[in-house]
Amino acid sequence: MTVKTYTCYVVFQTHWDREWYLPFEVYRHRLTQVIDRIVEGLENNELEQFVLDGQMAALEDYLEVCEPYMEERILSLIKEKKIIIGPWYVLADEFLVSGESLIRNLEIGMKLANKYGESQMVGYLPDTFGHVSQMPQLLKGFGIDNAIAWRGIDSDKSELIWKAPDGSQVLTVFLPEGYYQPVLNEESYQTSMANYVEKVKGFAQTSALLLTNGGDHLMPKHGDMLGKINEISSEEVTFVSSTYEHYLTSLKAELPEDLPVYYGELRSNKHAYVLPNVLSTRTYLKQQNQMMEDELTGYTEPLLTLTASNNYPARYLEESWKLLMKNHPHDSICGCSLDEVHREMETRTMKLGQRLESLQMGALAAAGIQDAAESGHATRKPFEDNTVFTVFNPHVHSYSGPIRGTIWLKEDIDFSLVDEHGQYYQPTILSKRKDRHFASPLDAFPEFTEGTFYEVIFSVEELPATSLTTFRVVEGEYKTLVEMEAGVVDTAFYRINVETDGSLTLEEKTTGRTYKGLQSFYSSLDVGDEYTYSPPKDDIRTFGRLKGNPKVDYSGDVSLLHYTVELEVPAGCREDRTGPVEEKVTTEIQVTVMLTSHSPRIESKVKVLNRAQDQRLRVQFPLGATIEQTYSDTAFDVVKRPAKKIEEFDAPKQKEVPVVVEPSLSFIRAEQNGVGIHFFHRGLQEYQVVPSGKEDILEVTVLRSVGWLSRDDLRTRGGGAGPGMETPEGQCLGTYTFDIAFEPASGCTNGNIAKSAHFYRIPPRIYPGDARGKNLVRLVEIDNKEVQWSALYCSDGEMYLRLWNPTKKEQAFQFSTGQEINTITKVNMDKSELILLNDQSDRLSPKGIANYRLQFS
Ligand SMILES: [Zn+2]
């Protein structure tokens, strides 16, 4: 009998979490030592090749601080393909960032890699906590036909096919033992290597085995690593120093025809932890990230594309994307690092916010809509007030609904609004304050001007797509809010009142249906860590109670419902972590619910003053029905999942309990036969549906208060997930404000709800200035409302539009524009050309993503 022989491809690598249980600068100093060793090892032929973790940020971090002679050496090793770089910019969490962020991550990562050498064409996802459904389509869009991954995959084979919902597929290598394999750094590497081979060969379907030799922040040990490889080869296993690309080439040559096929998102924790509750750790970070993603792709890029396509600040924007993405690595956006790390993330967010606001104002100046200088030629000068202002609709669909924002006027007057076509609008004034307006022109002394700031809301019909529409303040009357005697909201759509437990009862007028217990808050205990929720044995659940009387303000168009809910909750958990301490504290939640006469959506601003530790605060929406499935959005997809998963609380050693929480980027659709709720949010990305008698309840996590990076005494996870460091700021004490919205289900399509959610996250916005006569009307409009847009931006002097189809049906659509389109070219995500469209129409395949280059004559 012949013995089966194997070739084990040993890929030397390091996994570089840029920040985690140490802050960024400390890790970076360590990086200089690790890279210096790699360079020396490669130059001395102790190593043959080295993979720099599939991300370009680590190389940039090094190049920023290394000595010039080291820069020369590392760049020449990259050119010789001894140091392997790309394709990502950072190793992002896939569920917590937008689909567009994942595309730019590859786009910028590959561009940088190709600048220094050649990008590795490997979909390298070694440590990410589960994978989004569309990842195969994203990789294929950049010409990558494979993935190497670990967490989230439940396969018993190491080679499989992974299919995205549009049918795109990549050959996927599952790492059954994970990427953390510093085998050759060990004293007894011969034995360790034999053990490793023994474990992985049962998964292999060919003679090719893979060893990812290295680990988190590790360098190859000093000494001749190649020599060790040569020494350990046996009759059964030949070890060769290799790269992922070489390994994949050998693997492809021997693959069996019938590889197992996996579809869509991969979140199984059968083989490895997926750490599901990072979806709700430090929700403030998720919220800040989504605000920045919205500013960047929702306003800044489309505004610059509309106004400044000839003078587009491409480099400024690329550097801004990099700043955003430095918050996207799995240990950063997941909130599972040291407090210091997350404070640095907030600083990045603050800096990015300043940049993006400046870029938006720069876009208006470039188009002559408002001037940064007194001596310029724009229609509005720096010290002028907002008697004339513009509304920017960045979407490829027209908009009907409320516009909300702040304008300031030098005079304190009654006024109405009129648009470019002479149409009058009577706004409601939500708030009004006298204050000073500050302006600092480029060419004049900075000054304050006295004025009145009005927070206005008014409803528009068919505000054109991708355009700026100018409004003027004219003599007339606005509406003001008047307090109603009954604390009840009564609109064309609903009658809503607040119960003594702080929940809402809603009567839907069109159906006569009543929903009870909506938007009800409760707190229960959590003795878990930054990765994982874990209730103590002696858990208690506290519901709210209404404090004082609710107040309703009404203007005829707008109703505002104000109320406060209090929860008397345990101050924390006992030292032994089995139950609550005796002491109670009060969590105070101030809610403002807004309804307008033109929209069925119920929008809430929720301000939480949290004084409790070791707890989880959730908001509940009883659905009025039992439901079979939910839908929520992840990167370029609306994913259907079974609604109720059985929850377990005690995990065996080295295992997690089954995953019961689900991810969402901006909406959740929880309904059965038109009964249920559509929920919208910014930053509240974890949800769960729980059964409760005759109906199910949608629960969304608002805050999770945990004081440890990792612990090894959790019920729900049988071991640590990182070092057991204290992270007091993970308790989320203090005040946090969240925006949420909901509406009773109405049997709409996934395309409709995705569009609605996109407008909720990125509403048309008021800017100062006068856009009349600037020809800034309707850059591009898509006539099919099921078709969604993700990006409108310029690159290398060309204009690009990215669309996606959330539905399972092919969608035909027409482009239209206020200008003359010369050509529309369909391109790949990497901008390589596919086809020139013959006319201004196309078809988007089910769940497809499509990219277009638009050229105007
Ligand atoms: Zn990692």
Coordinates of N, CA and C and ligand atoms in Angstrom, one line a residue, residues 15 17 127 179 330-331, ligand 1:
H15 N 0.2 38.6 11.7 CA -1.1 39.2 11.6 C -1.0 40.5 12.4
D17 N -2.8 43.5 14.0 CA -3.9 44.3 14.5 C -3.2 45.7 14.8
D127 N -8.9 36.8 10.1 CA -9.4 36.9 11.5 C -10.8 37.5 11.6
Y179 N -5.4 31.1 11.6 CA -4.1 31.6 11.0 C -3.0 31.7 12.0
H330 N -11.0 45.0 12.5 CA -11.9 44.3 13.3 C -11.7 44.5 14.8
D331 N -10.6 44.9 15.3 CA -10.4 45.2 16.7 C -10.8 46.6 17.0
Ligands
ZN1 ZN -6.9 40.4 14.3

